[in-house]
PDB file of C-alpha atoms in Angstrom:
ATOM      1  CA  UNK A 178      24.786 138.710  68.490  1.00 37.00           C
ATOM      2  CA  UNK A 179      25.460 135.078  66.952  1.00 38.00           C
ATOM      3  CA  UNK A 180      29.168 135.949  65.761  1.00 40.00           C
ATOM      4  CA  UNK A 181      31.342 133.068  65.939  1.00 38.00           C
ATOM      5  CA  UNK A 182      34.731 133.343  68.092  1.00 38.00           C
ATOM      6  CA  UNK A 183      37.814 131.342  67.352  1.00 38.00           C
ATOM      7  CA  UNK A 184      40.960 131.429  68.986  1.00 38.00           C
ATOM      8  CA  UNK A 185      44.583 130.070  68.070  1.00 40.00           C
ATOM      9  CA  UNK A 186      47.769 130.201  69.849  1.00 37.00           C
ATOM     10  CA  UNK A 187      50.584 131.238  67.573  1.00 41.00           C
ATOM     11  CA  UNK A 188      54.116 129.943  68.446  1.00 39.00           C
ATOM     12  CA  UNK A 189      55.049 133.187  70.039  1.00 40.00           C
ATOM     13  CA  UNK A 190      52.316 132.540  72.574  1.00 43.00           C
ATOM     14  CA  UNK A 191      50.232 135.518  71.552  1.00 51.00           C
ATOM     15  CA  UNK A 192      46.620 134.996  71.101  1.00 61.00           C
ATOM     16  CA  UNK A 193      44.790 135.655  67.852  1.00 63.00           C
ATOM     17  CA  UNK A 194      40.999 136.100  67.776  1.00 74.00           C
ATOM     18  CA  UNK A 195      38.749 136.075  64.833  1.00 78.00           C
ATOM     19  CA  UNK A 196      35.121 137.016  64.864  1.00 81.00           C
ATOM     20  CA  UNK A 197      32.766 136.127  62.075  1.00 83.00           C
ATOM     21  CA  UNK A 198      29.883 138.799  61.651  1.00 80.00           C
ATOM     22  CA  UNK A 199      26.236 137.722  62.158  1.00 77.00           C
ATOM     23  CA  UNK A 200      24.132 136.930  59.039  1.00 74.00           C
ATOM     24  CA  UNK A 201      22.693 140.358  59.078  1.00 68.00           C
ATOM     25  CA  UNK A 202      25.527 142.370  60.101  1.00 58.00           C
ATOM     26  CA  UNK A 203      24.436 145.673  58.172  1.00 64.00           C
ATOM     27  CA  UNK A 204      21.450 145.849  60.376  1.00 68.00           C
ATOM     28  CA  UNK A 205      23.242 144.800  63.739  1.00 68.00           C
ATOM     29  CA  UNK A 206      26.115 147.230  63.349  1.00 78.00           C
ATOM     30  CA  UNK A 207      24.454 150.131  61.599  1.00 80.00           C
ATOM     31  CA  UNK A 208      23.432 151.964  64.738  1.00 81.00           C
ATOM     32  CA  UNK A 209      26.843 151.091  66.847  1.00 81.00           C
ATOM     33  CA  UNK A 210      28.948 152.327  63.740  1.00 81.00           C
ATOM     34  CA  UNK A 211      26.781 155.422  63.424  1.00 82.00           C
ATOM     35  CA  UNK A 212      27.143 155.960  67.124  1.00 81.00           C
ATOM     36  CA  UNK A 213      30.874 155.477  67.128  1.00 82.00           C
ATOM     37  CA  UNK A 214      31.809 157.351  64.213  1.00 79.00           C
ATOM     38  CA  UNK A 215      29.765 160.567  64.984  1.00 78.00           C
ATOM     39  CA  UNK A 216      31.157 160.755  68.702  1.00 72.00           C
ATOM     40  CA  UNK A 217      33.794 163.316  69.064  1.00 59.00           C
ATOM     41  CA  UNK A 218      36.454 161.273  70.936  1.00 54.00           C
ATOM     42  CA  UNK A 219      38.406 164.475  71.568  1.00 55.00           C
ATOM     43  CA  UNK A 220      35.639 166.177  73.325  1.00 55.00           C
ATOM     44  CA  UNK A 221      35.311 166.658  77.133  1.00 52.00           C
ATOM     45  CA  UNK A 222      32.770 163.799  77.109  1.00 71.00           C
ATOM     46  CA  UNK A 223      34.784 160.690  77.070  1.00 77.00           C
ATOM     47  CA  UNK A 224      33.278 157.683  75.988  1.00 82.00           C
ATOM     48  CA  UNK A 225      32.901 154.982  78.670  1.00 86.00           C
ATOM     49  CA  UNK A 226      31.722 151.582  78.994  1.00 87.00           C
ATOM     50  CA  UNK A 227      29.345 150.876  81.981  1.00 89.00           C
ATOM     51  CA  UNK A 228      28.504 147.705  83.606  1.00 90.00           C
ATOM     52  CA  UNK A 229      24.992 146.554  84.942  1.00 91.00           C
ATOM     53  CA  UNK A 230      25.735 148.126  88.558  1.00 93.00           C
ATOM     54  CA  UNK A 231      26.435 151.510  87.007  1.00 91.00           C
ATOM     55  CA  UNK A 232      30.249 151.537  87.448  1.00 93.00           C
ATOM     56  CA  UNK A 233      31.887 153.509  84.329  1.00 92.00           C
ATOM     57  CA  UNK A 234      35.304 153.300  82.952  1.00 92.00           C
ATOM     58  CA  UNK A 235      36.612 155.551  80.245  1.00 90.00           C
ATOM     59  CA  UNK A 236      37.687 154.040  76.642  1.00 89.00           C
ATOM     60  CA  UNK A 237      40.997 155.137  75.632  1.00 89.00           C
ATOM     61  CA  UNK A 238      41.133 157.010  72.173  1.00 87.00           C
ATOM     62  CA  UNK A 239      43.002 154.083  70.809  1.00 87.00           C
ATOM     63  CA  UNK A 240      40.593 151.354  71.548  1.00 89.00           C
ATOM     64  CA  UNK A 241      37.611 153.683  70.684  1.00 88.00           C
ATOM     65  CA  UNK A 242      39.285 153.989  67.177  1.00 87.00           C
ATOM     66  CA  UNK A 243      39.672 150.206  66.798  1.00 89.00           C
ATOM     67  CA  UNK A 244      35.930 149.966  67.812  1.00 89.00           C
ATOM     68  CA  UNK A 245      35.129 152.159  64.884  1.00 88.00           C
ATOM     69  CA  UNK A 246      36.971 150.036  62.477  1.00 89.00           C
ATOM     70  CA  UNK A 247      35.655 146.724  63.866  1.00 88.00           C
ATOM     71  CA  UNK A 248      31.916 147.900  63.718  1.00 87.00           C
ATOM     72  CA  UNK A 249      32.659 149.213  60.098  1.00 87.00           C
ATOM     73  CA  UNK A 250      34.057 145.874  58.958  1.00 87.00           C
ATOM     74  CA  UNK A 251      31.395 143.658  60.659  1.00 86.00           C
ATOM     75  CA  UNK A 252      28.645 145.999  59.241  1.00 85.00           C
ATOM     76  CA  UNK A 253      30.018 145.222  55.698  1.00 85.00           C
ATOM     77  CA  UNK A 254      29.655 141.460  56.597  1.00 83.00           C
ATOM     78  CA  UNK A 255      33.488 140.877  56.890  1.00 85.00           C
ATOM     79  CA  UNK A 256      35.233 138.760  59.635  1.00 85.00           C
ATOM     80  CA  UNK A 257      37.793 140.811  61.892  1.00 85.00           C
ATOM     81  CA  UNK A 258      41.114 139.458  63.550  1.00 79.00           C
ATOM     82  CA  UNK A 259      42.554 140.868  66.460  1.00 76.00           C
ATOM     83  CA  UNK A 260      46.275 140.103  66.540  1.00 70.00           C
ATOM     84  CA  UNK A 261      48.585 141.412  69.041  1.00 72.00           C
ATOM     85  CA  UNK A 262      51.629 142.750  67.095  1.00 69.00           C
ATOM     86  CA  UNK A 263      54.862 142.998  68.796  1.00 72.00           C
ATOM     87  CA  UNK A 264      57.295 146.037  68.335  1.00 86.00           C
ATOM     88  CA  UNK A 265      59.547 143.877  66.203  1.00 89.00           C
ATOM     89  CA  UNK A 266      58.153 141.840  63.233  1.00 91.00           C
ATOM     90  CA  UNK A 267      59.200 138.973  61.317  1.00 92.00           C
ATOM     91  CA  UNK A 268      59.763 139.475  57.580  1.00 94.00           C
ATOM     92  CA  UNK A 269      56.400 137.601  56.928  1.00 93.00           C
ATOM     93  CA  UNK A 270      54.510 139.736  59.445  1.00 91.00           C
ATOM     94  CA  UNK A 271      55.912 142.813  58.057  1.00 93.00           C
ATOM     95  CA  UNK A 272      55.174 141.748  54.347  1.00 94.00           C
ATOM     96  CA  UNK A 273      51.430 141.075  55.404  1.00 91.00           C
ATOM     97  CA  UNK A 274      51.114 144.404  57.005  1.00 90.00           C
ATOM     98  CA  UNK A 275      52.472 145.967  53.729  1.00 93.00           C
ATOM     99  CA  UNK A 276      50.364 143.794  51.592  1.00 91.00           C
ATOM    100  CA  UNK A 277      53.360 142.498  49.733  1.00 94.00           C
ATOM    101  CA  UNK A 278      55.057 139.208  49.420  1.00 95.00           C
ATOM    102  CA  UNK A 279      57.931 138.596  51.653  1.00 95.00           C
ATOM    103  CA  UNK A 280      60.507 138.527  48.673  1.00 96.00           C
ATOM    104  CA  UNK A 281      59.164 141.983  47.853  1.00 96.00           C
ATOM    105  CA  UNK A 282      59.915 143.156  51.478  1.00 96.00           C
ATOM    106  CA  UNK A 283      63.171 141.785  51.485  1.00 96.00           C
ATOM    107  CA  UNK A 284      64.122 143.408  48.577  1.00 96.00           C
ATOM    108  CA  UNK A 285      62.847 146.705  50.250  1.00 96.00           C
ATOM    109  CA  UNK A 286      65.026 145.965  53.412  1.00 96.00           C
ATOM    110  CA  UNK A 287      68.235 145.066  51.380  1.00 95.00           C
ATOM    111  CA  UNK A 288      67.746 148.415  49.195  1.00 96.00           C
ATOM    112  CA  UNK A 289      67.879 150.303  52.626  1.00 95.00           C
ATOM    113  CA  UNK A 290      64.169 151.488  52.104  1.00 95.00           C
ATOM    114  CA  UNK A 291      63.206 149.973  55.612  1.00 96.00           C
ATOM    115  CA  UNK A 292      65.644 149.585  58.413  1.00 95.00           C
ATOM    116  CA  UNK A 293      66.079 146.026  59.901  1.00 95.00           C
ATOM    117  CA  UNK A 294      68.008 144.159  62.523  1.00 92.00           C
ATOM    118  CA  UNK A 295      69.729 140.998  62.388  1.00 90.00           C
ATOM    119  CA  UNK A 296      69.990 139.592  66.038  1.00 85.00           C
ATOM    120  CA  UNK A 297      70.331 136.285  64.826  1.00 86.00           C
ATOM    121  CA  UNK A 298      69.899 134.543  61.487  1.00 89.00           C
ATOM    122  CA  UNK A 299      66.695 136.163  60.828  1.00 92.00           C
ATOM    123  CA  UNK A 300      65.882 139.728  60.029  1.00 94.00           C
ATOM    124  CA  UNK A 301      63.658 141.761  62.374  1.00 94.00           C
ATOM    125  CA  UNK A 302      61.615 144.899  61.500  1.00 95.00           C
ATOM    126  CA  UNK A 303      60.673 147.381  64.064  1.00 92.00           C
ATOM    127  CA  UNK A 304      57.029 148.088  63.696  1.00 90.00           C
ATOM    128  CA  UNK A 305      57.788 151.929  63.979  1.00 90.00           C
ATOM    129  CA  UNK A 306      60.092 151.918  60.906  1.00 93.00           C
ATOM    130  CA  UNK A 307      57.434 149.993  58.842  1.00 94.00           C
ATOM    131  CA  UNK A 308      54.636 152.420  59.732  1.00 91.00           C
ATOM    132  CA  UNK A 309      57.041 155.371  58.857  1.00 93.00           C
ATOM    133  CA  UNK A 310      57.632 153.522  55.362  1.00 96.00           C
ATOM    134  CA  UNK A 311      53.924 152.893  54.885  1.00 93.00           C
ATOM    135  CA  UNK A 312      53.167 156.655  55.785  1.00 93.00           C
ATOM    136  CA  UNK A 313      55.890 157.763  53.298  1.00 94.00           C
ATOM    137  CA  UNK A 314      54.745 155.502  50.658  1.00 92.00           C
ATOM    138  CA  UNK A 315      51.324 157.086  51.041  1.00 91.00           C
ATOM    139  CA  UNK A 316      52.776 160.700  50.688  1.00 93.00           C
ATOM    140  CA  UNK A 317      54.619 159.452  47.678  1.00 92.00           C
ATOM    141  CA  UNK A 318      51.254 158.324  45.978  1.00 90.00           C
ATOM    142  CA  UNK A 319      49.391 161.615  46.728  1.00 89.00           C
ATOM    143  CA  UNK A 320      52.249 163.647  45.384  1.00 90.00           C
ATOM    144  CA  UNK A 321      52.460 161.372  42.203  1.00 90.00           C
ATOM    145  CA  UNK A 322      48.619 161.693  41.942  1.00 86.00           C
ATOM    146  CA  UNK A 323      48.934 165.627  42.136  1.00 85.00           C
ATOM    147  CA  UNK A 324      51.598 165.733  39.689  1.00 88.00           C
ATOM    148  CA  UNK A 325      49.788 163.575  37.133  1.00 85.00           C
ATOM    149  CA  UNK A 326      46.682 165.638  37.614  1.00 81.00           C
ATOM    150  CA  UNK A 327      48.603 168.973  37.084  1.00 82.00           C
ATOM    151  CA  UNK A 328      50.422 167.739  34.088  1.00 84.00           C
ATOM    152  CA  UNK A 329      47.124 166.474  32.672  1.00 80.00           C
ATOM    153  CA  UNK A 330      45.427 169.731  33.078  1.00 76.00           C
ATOM    154  CA  UNK A 331      48.536 171.808  31.673  1.00 79.00           C
ATOM    155  CA  UNK A 332      48.348 169.685  28.642  1.00 77.00           C
ATOM    156  CA  UNK A 333      44.613 170.170  28.110  1.00 73.00           C
ATOM    157  CA  UNK A 334      43.931 166.564  28.375  1.00 69.00           C
ATOM    158  CA  UNK A 335      40.895 167.324  30.482  1.00 67.00           C
ATOM    159  CA  UNK A 336      37.980 169.690  30.035  1.00 66.00           C
ATOM    160  CA  UNK A 337      38.199 170.237  33.698  1.00 64.00           C
ATOM    161  CA  UNK A 338      40.140 172.918  35.395  1.00 66.00           C
ATOM    162  CA  UNK A 339      42.717 172.329  38.057  1.00 66.00           C
ATOM    163  CA  UNK A 340      40.491 173.836  40.745  1.00 74.00           C
ATOM    164  CA  UNK A 341      37.983 171.246  39.921  1.00 72.00           C
ATOM    165  CA  UNK A 342      40.617 168.523  40.639  1.00 68.00           C
ATOM    166  CA  UNK A 343      41.773 170.128  43.634  1.00 75.00           C
ATOM    167  CA  UNK A 344      38.243 170.072  44.744  1.00 77.00           C
ATOM    168  CA  UNK A 345      37.829 166.174  44.081  1.00 75.00           C
ATOM    169  CA  UNK A 346      41.246 165.269  45.300  1.00 74.00           C
ATOM    170  CA  UNK A 347      40.485 165.034  49.016  1.00 77.00           C
ATOM    171  CA  UNK A 348      37.412 162.795  48.522  1.00 75.00           C
ATOM    172  CA  UNK A 349      39.630 160.378  46.245  1.00 71.00           C
ATOM    173  CA  UNK A 350      42.328 160.075  48.808  1.00 70.00           C
ATOM    174  CA  UNK A 351      39.747 159.334  51.723  1.00 66.00           C
ATOM    175  CA  UNK A 352      38.613 156.403  49.526  1.00 61.00           C
ATOM    176  CA  UNK A 353      42.162 154.927  49.598  1.00 53.00           C
TER     177      UNK A 353
END
C-alpha cells in the first residue's frame, strides 16, 4: 500500500502516528474490512498474525476491534491517527475526546458533571471518568429520543404507530 506514515513526538514523549490512506482506499480496504467485521472475535477461532515462517501469535480483542475501526476509516478515504492516551488527560485532551471546546469541558468539571483532580495548578481528568461521562451522555440522548418519539405519537403528530418507531430506533442509534 502507498499510505504515508508520519510520526511526531509530543511534549510527553508519547508517539503519535498518522497514516494517510492510499488513493484508492475503498478498493484496497474492502476485503480487509469485510473479513475483520464479519469475523467473530469471541469464537474459539481466535484471529492470529502469521509471519513468513508460519509462526502465529493471537491478536487480542482490543487490538482486533481497533483494526476494524482503522480499516473502516481508511476504506472511506480518511487518515487515521494512533495516539497513546495516558490514564489521566489534560483538559485539552479531554475536550478533544468529547468533541467540545476546552472552555465547555472546564464548565462541566466545575459543575461537578465530570470528576477531576488538581495535583498542581492544572486540572487532570481520569480517562475512566471521561468515558463514563460520555456513556452517560449517550444514554441520556437515547432516553430523550425515546421520550420525544413517544410524545409525538401520543399527540398524533405522526401517522406511524409507536411500534413503527420502536422498530426503526435501533437502526437510527447504530448510525450515531
